[in-house]
């Protein structure tokens, strides 16, 4: 547990025996301590209750995925589920409500791909109406739907798009640290579903909720070509070398630790002024340290050289970033320029240089750190929001080009994360930032790091050009 997670004293108070009684008596919010991943933990500890609309098309793939993840399932009125489970050898039990809330489960998964009309949407209502109170704290809810863009029929496209509004509202209702997501599937995404479930059902996604993630064909062939090591779910990044910028502290430091835990060799980069801290982080994970300013005009070429010397990199995490907040009328030009250059210009220059020099290995994955400020905007952050929205533009533009080479690029958009950056925010604004989300608390650096580690891994092979918010389902720009 990182110390940064302990700076939220109200969260600790509300979870103490006395504090929880006081908070309840005064009607104060009671955010729960989120469950985080620890080594050797299974994907999910507890049963998943499976439901489906009539005509659901992904149940066979789901049954295989649950078997492979060793998750026990239960089902309620989905006759074809038992037959499928028998076929693939997945153990499944029967879930009953008997007039009250049924047996408690850790997760709900509903296959809504059969929904084509409004009348059929009643099955969605009925399933969640009956089951939602049965989900344990820090449980997971996943809805599967089609990517509306691939639905020929307008009503079907509209019903599938409607799942977004449903999912986001449910994510605001469930509370108790429960996360809710919608996975939008394309016809060819079968190889991508299990990897997405491995992340979204597990405690690795503790602070990710209310997200719509589009899954397409998995890039498994290209990935396998570039990697000799066999797939190991406990060490998914084994054999990979990956660059992390802004690695000496905060979110960057957590990314380094998480990638190393998952088996990667990490190249840690930060400004020369942070040399000592950087070297300590790199030494801790037996990685290497590069003391470079990403905005220096020689840095892209230096990184190409370093990558080629390593035989190419398998991943790049553009995490380094700065804030220089002022309302626009009061903002001196140099604050505008420095934020744009660090947060956006350097990410673009370095990525393009590595691509042009073919310094990324087959199957390589790039993750850019954006921010919810780039999605929602924020007072005093025209420069920061410009740069962080620009990062999303970069990801969207480069995604098809990288996919053509068997690679992928995605962004994470953190919300309020407990770091030195947010510790510097005045108390009243800091408290608002912490509480204005469905989890009622700030996230920890490790929450961003887990999401990035997943995006860098084979488990996210069907994810490209996406923005995943790590914001506890923040109310800003949701
Ligand atoms: N903390 C949050 O709540 C939050 C929210 C949204 C997005 N983010 C983003 O997450 C990333 C990490 O944030 P953090 O909170 O850990 O910040 P931080 O200030 O603790 O760490 C940022 C790191 O980047 C390094 N850096 C800055 N300029 C650099 C340069 N020119 N060259 C090389 N390294 C440089 C810094 O030295 C520092 O080590 C940033 O991109 C930030 O914008 C953070």
PDB file of N, CA, C and O in Angstrom, residues 54-87:
ATOM      1  N   UNK A  54     -32.411 -12.071 -24.840  1.00  0.00           N
ATOM      2  CA  UNK A  54     -32.691 -13.093 -25.855  1.00  0.00           C
ATOM      3  C   UNK A  54     -31.817 -12.778 -27.067  1.00  0.00           C
ATOM      4  O   UNK A  54     -31.579 -11.612 -27.380  1.00  0.00           O
ATOM      5  N   UNK A  55     -31.304 -13.808 -27.694  1.00  0.00           N
ATOM      6  CA  UNK A  55     -30.495 -13.605 -28.905  1.00  0.00           C
ATOM      7  C   UNK A  55     -29.074 -13.149 -28.611  1.00  0.00           C
ATOM      8  O   UNK A  55     -28.354 -12.740 -29.529  1.00  0.00           O
ATOM      9  N   UNK A  56     -28.652 -13.196 -27.342  1.00  0.00           N
ATOM     10  CA  UNK A  56     -27.280 -12.795 -27.002  1.00  0.00           C
ATOM     11  C   UNK A  56     -26.282 -13.682 -27.741  1.00  0.00           C
ATOM     12  O   UNK A  56     -26.481 -14.890 -27.825  1.00  0.00           O
ATOM     13  N   UNK A  57     -25.216 -13.070 -28.262  1.00  0.00           N
ATOM     14  CA  UNK A  57     -24.330 -13.838 -29.145  1.00  0.00           C
ATOM     15  C   UNK A  57     -22.961 -14.139 -28.565  1.00  0.00           C
ATOM     16  O   UNK A  57     -22.157 -14.805 -29.199  1.00  0.00           O
ATOM     17  N   UNK A  58     -22.685 -13.639 -27.371  1.00  0.00           N
ATOM     18  CA  UNK A  58     -21.321 -13.791 -26.864  1.00  0.00           C
ATOM     19  C   UNK A  58     -21.205 -14.791 -25.719  1.00  0.00           C
ATOM     20  O   UNK A  58     -20.138 -14.929 -25.121  1.00  0.00           O
ATOM     21  N   UNK A  59     -22.291 -15.505 -25.427  1.00  0.00           N
ATOM     22  CA  UNK A  59     -22.232 -16.432 -24.292  1.00  0.00           C
ATOM     23  C   UNK A  59     -21.188 -17.537 -24.467  1.00  0.00           C
ATOM     24  O   UNK A  59     -20.473 -17.855 -23.507  1.00  0.00           O
ATOM     25  N   UNK A  60     -21.044 -18.120 -25.673  1.00  0.00           N
ATOM     26  CA  UNK A  60     -19.998 -19.158 -25.797  1.00  0.00           C
ATOM     27  C   UNK A  60     -18.604 -18.597 -25.501  1.00  0.00           C
ATOM     28  O   UNK A  60     -17.806 -19.250 -24.806  1.00  0.00           O
ATOM     29  N   UNK A  61     -18.318 -17.396 -26.000  1.00  0.00           N
ATOM     30  CA  UNK A  61     -16.993 -16.791 -25.745  1.00  0.00           C
ATOM     31  C   UNK A  61     -16.837 -16.488 -24.258  1.00  0.00           C
ATOM     32  O   UNK A  61     -15.767 -16.670 -23.672  1.00  0.00           O
ATOM     33  N   UNK A  62     -17.930 -16.031 -23.645  1.00  0.00           N
ATOM     34  CA  UNK A  62     -17.894 -15.744 -22.204  1.00  0.00           C
ATOM     35  C   UNK A  62     -17.608 -17.012 -21.401  1.00  0.00           C
ATOM     36  O   UNK A  62     -16.809 -16.997 -20.461  1.00  0.00           O
ATOM     37  N   UNK A  63     -18.290 -18.106 -21.768  1.00  0.00           N
ATOM     38  CA  UNK A  63     -18.115 -19.358 -21.026  1.00  0.00           C
ATOM     39  C   UNK A  63     -16.655 -19.806 -21.087  1.00  0.00           C
ATOM     40  O   UNK A  63     -16.066 -20.200 -20.073  1.00  0.00           O
ATOM     41  N   UNK A  64     -16.061 -19.708 -22.280  1.00  0.00           N
ATOM     42  CA  UNK A  64     -14.634 -20.074 -22.425  1.00  0.00           C
ATOM     43  C   UNK A  64     -13.766 -19.180 -21.556  1.00  0.00           C
ATOM     44  O   UNK A  64     -12.831 -19.644 -20.892  1.00  0.00           O
ATOM     45  N   UNK A  65     -14.080 -17.868 -21.561  1.00  0.00           N
ATOM     46  CA  UNK A  65     -13.246 -16.903 -20.826  1.00  0.00           C
ATOM     47  C   UNK A  65     -13.322 -17.170 -19.323  1.00  0.00           C
ATOM     48  O   UNK A  65     -12.302 -17.179 -18.630  1.00  0.00           O
ATOM     49  N   UNK A  66     -14.518 -17.441 -18.816  1.00  0.00           N
ATOM     50  CA  UNK A  66     -14.651 -17.704 -17.372  1.00  0.00           C
ATOM     51  C   UNK A  66     -13.899 -18.976 -16.993  1.00  0.00           C
ATOM     52  O   UNK A  66     -13.287 -19.063 -15.940  1.00  0.00           O
ATOM     53  N   UNK A  67     -13.957 -19.955 -17.886  1.00  0.00           N
ATOM     54  CA  UNK A  67     -13.235 -21.194 -17.587  1.00  0.00           C
ATOM     55  C   UNK A  67     -11.737 -20.910 -17.515  1.00  0.00           C
ATOM     56  O   UNK A  67     -11.046 -21.321 -16.578  1.00  0.00           O
ATOM     57  N   UNK A  68     -11.251 -20.176 -18.510  1.00  0.00           N
ATOM     58  CA  UNK A  68      -9.813 -19.878 -18.549  1.00  0.00           C
ATOM     59  C   UNK A  68      -9.384 -19.029 -17.338  1.00  0.00           C
ATOM     60  O   UNK A  68      -8.284 -19.188 -16.826  1.00  0.00           O
ATOM     61  N   UNK A  69     -10.273 -18.144 -16.869  1.00  0.00           N
ATOM     62  CA  UNK A  69      -9.920 -17.284 -15.715  1.00  0.00           C
ATOM     63  C   UNK A  69     -10.211 -17.969 -14.381  1.00  0.00           C
ATOM     64  O   UNK A  69      -9.966 -17.400 -13.319  1.00  0.00           O
ATOM     65  N   UNK A  70     -10.784 -19.177 -14.461  1.00  0.00           N
ATOM     66  CA  UNK A  70     -11.141 -19.950 -13.261  1.00  0.00           C
ATOM     67  C   UNK A  70     -12.081 -19.167 -12.355  1.00  0.00           C
ATOM     68  O   UNK A  70     -11.900 -19.113 -11.130  1.00  0.00           O
ATOM     69  N   UNK A  71     -13.075 -18.558 -12.990  1.00  0.00           N
ATOM     70  CA  UNK A  71     -14.094 -17.833 -12.225  1.00  0.00           C
ATOM     71  C   UNK A  71     -15.353 -18.692 -12.168  1.00  0.00           C
ATOM     72  O   UNK A  71     -15.824 -19.186 -13.204  1.00  0.00           O
ATOM     73  N   UNK A  72     -15.889 -18.880 -10.987  1.00  0.00           N
ATOM     74  CA  UNK A  72     -17.121 -19.653 -10.835  1.00  0.00           C
ATOM     75  C   UNK A  72     -18.297 -18.747 -11.169  1.00  0.00           C
ATOM     76  O   UNK A  72     -18.355 -17.593 -10.744  1.00  0.00           O
ATOM     77  N   UNK A  73     -19.231 -19.269 -11.954  1.00  0.00           N
ATOM     78  CA  UNK A  73     -20.379 -18.450 -12.348  1.00  0.00           C
ATOM     79  C   UNK A  73     -21.675 -19.033 -11.787  1.00  0.00           C
ATOM     80  O   UNK A  73     -21.755 -20.223 -11.472  1.00  0.00           O
ATOM     81  N   UNK A  74     -22.657 -18.189 -11.673  1.00  0.00           N
ATOM     82  CA  UNK A  74     -24.020 -18.622 -11.369  1.00  0.00           C
ATOM     83  C   UNK A  74     -24.934 -17.919 -12.365  1.00  0.00           C
ATOM     84  O   UNK A  74     -24.565 -16.888 -12.925  1.00  0.00           O
ATOM     85  N   UNK A  75     -26.098 -18.490 -12.611  1.00  0.00           N
ATOM     86  CA  UNK A  75     -26.990 -17.889 -13.598  1.00  0.00           C
ATOM     87  C   UNK A  75     -28.431 -18.015 -13.147  1.00  0.00           C
ATOM     88  O   UNK A  75     -28.790 -18.903 -12.381  1.00  0.00           O
ATOM     89  N   UNK A  76     -29.239 -17.091 -13.646  1.00  0.00           N
ATOM     90  CA  UNK A  76     -30.634 -17.019 -13.275  1.00  0.00           C
ATOM     91  C   UNK A  76     -31.432 -16.899 -14.572  1.00  0.00           C
ATOM     92  O   UNK A  76     -31.289 -15.912 -15.286  1.00  0.00           O
ATOM     93  N   UNK A  77     -32.199 -17.907 -14.872  1.00  0.00           N
ATOM     94  CA  UNK A  77     -33.047 -17.887 -16.061  1.00  0.00           C
ATOM     95  C   UNK A  77     -32.286 -17.598 -17.349  1.00  0.00           C
ATOM     96  O   UNK A  77     -32.681 -16.740 -18.139  1.00  0.00           O
ATOM     97  N   UNK A  78     -31.136 -18.219 -17.539  1.00  0.00           N
ATOM     98  CA  UNK A  78     -30.476 -18.167 -18.848  1.00  0.00           C
ATOM     99  C   UNK A  78     -30.272 -19.628 -19.260  1.00  0.00           C
ATOM    100  O   UNK A  78     -29.224 -20.218 -19.025  1.00  0.00           O
ATOM    101  N   UNK A  79     -31.337 -20.263 -19.847  1.00  0.00           N
ATOM    102  CA  UNK A  79     -31.298 -21.707 -20.054  1.00  0.00           C
ATOM    103  C   UNK A  79     -30.077 -22.159 -20.852  1.00  0.00           C
ATOM    104  O   UNK A  79     -29.488 -23.204 -20.563  1.00  0.00           O
ATOM    105  N   UNK A  80     -29.692 -21.342 -21.869  1.00  0.00           N
ATOM    106  CA  UNK A  80     -28.585 -21.816 -22.706  1.00  0.00           C
ATOM    107  C   UNK A  80     -27.252 -21.796 -21.973  1.00  0.00           C
ATOM    108  O   UNK A  80     -26.288 -22.405 -22.408  1.00  0.00           O
ATOM    109  N   UNK A  81     -27.184 -21.086 -20.832  1.00  0.00           N
ATOM    110  CA  UNK A  81     -25.911 -20.963 -20.112  1.00  0.00           C
ATOM    111  C   UNK A  81     -25.442 -22.323 -19.584  1.00  0.00           C
ATOM    112  O   UNK A  81     -24.291 -22.700 -19.726  1.00  0.00           O
ATOM    113  N   UNK A  82     -26.359 -23.097 -18.987  1.00  0.00           N
ATOM    114  CA  UNK A  82     -25.987 -24.392 -18.423  1.00  0.00           C
ATOM    115  C   UNK A  82     -25.441 -25.306 -19.514  1.00  0.00           C
ATOM    116  O   UNK A  82     -24.408 -25.968 -19.336  1.00  0.00           O
ATOM    117  N   UNK A  83     -26.136 -25.297 -20.659  1.00  0.00           N
ATOM    118  CA  UNK A  83     -25.685 -26.161 -21.759  1.00  0.00           C
ATOM    119  C   UNK A  83     -24.282 -25.752 -22.207  1.00  0.00           C
ATOM    120  O   UNK A  83     -23.405 -26.599 -22.409  1.00  0.00           O
ATOM    121  N   UNK A  84     -24.065 -24.452 -22.320  1.00  0.00           N
ATOM    122  CA  UNK A  84     -22.749 -23.971 -22.752  1.00  0.00           C
ATOM    123  C   UNK A  84     -21.668 -24.354 -21.746  1.00  0.00           C
ATOM    124  O   UNK A  84     -20.569 -24.761 -22.119  1.00  0.00           O
ATOM    125  N   UNK A  85     -22.013 -24.213 -20.460  1.00  0.00           N
ATOM    126  CA  UNK A  85     -21.030 -24.524 -19.418  1.00  0.00           C
ATOM    127  C   UNK A  85     -20.673 -26.005 -19.463  1.00  0.00           C
ATOM    128  O   UNK A  85     -19.508 -26.371 -19.301  1.00  0.00           O
ATOM    129  N   UNK A  86     -21.680 -26.837 -19.704  1.00  0.00           N
ATOM    130  CA  UNK A  86     -21.402 -28.263 -19.821  1.00  0.00           C
ATOM    131  C   UNK A  86     -20.465 -28.530 -20.993  1.00  0.00           C
ATOM    132  O   UNK A  86     -19.546 -29.331 -20.898  1.00  0.00           O
ATOM    133  N   UNK A  87     -20.716 -27.812 -22.099  1.00  0.00           N
ATOM    134  CA  UNK A  87     -19.882 -28.007 -23.297  1.00  0.00           C
ATOM    135  C   UNK A  87     -18.416 -27.689 -23.036  1.00  0.00           C
ATOM    136  O   UNK A  87     -17.528 -28.427 -23.438  1.00  0.00           O
TER     137      UNK A  87
END
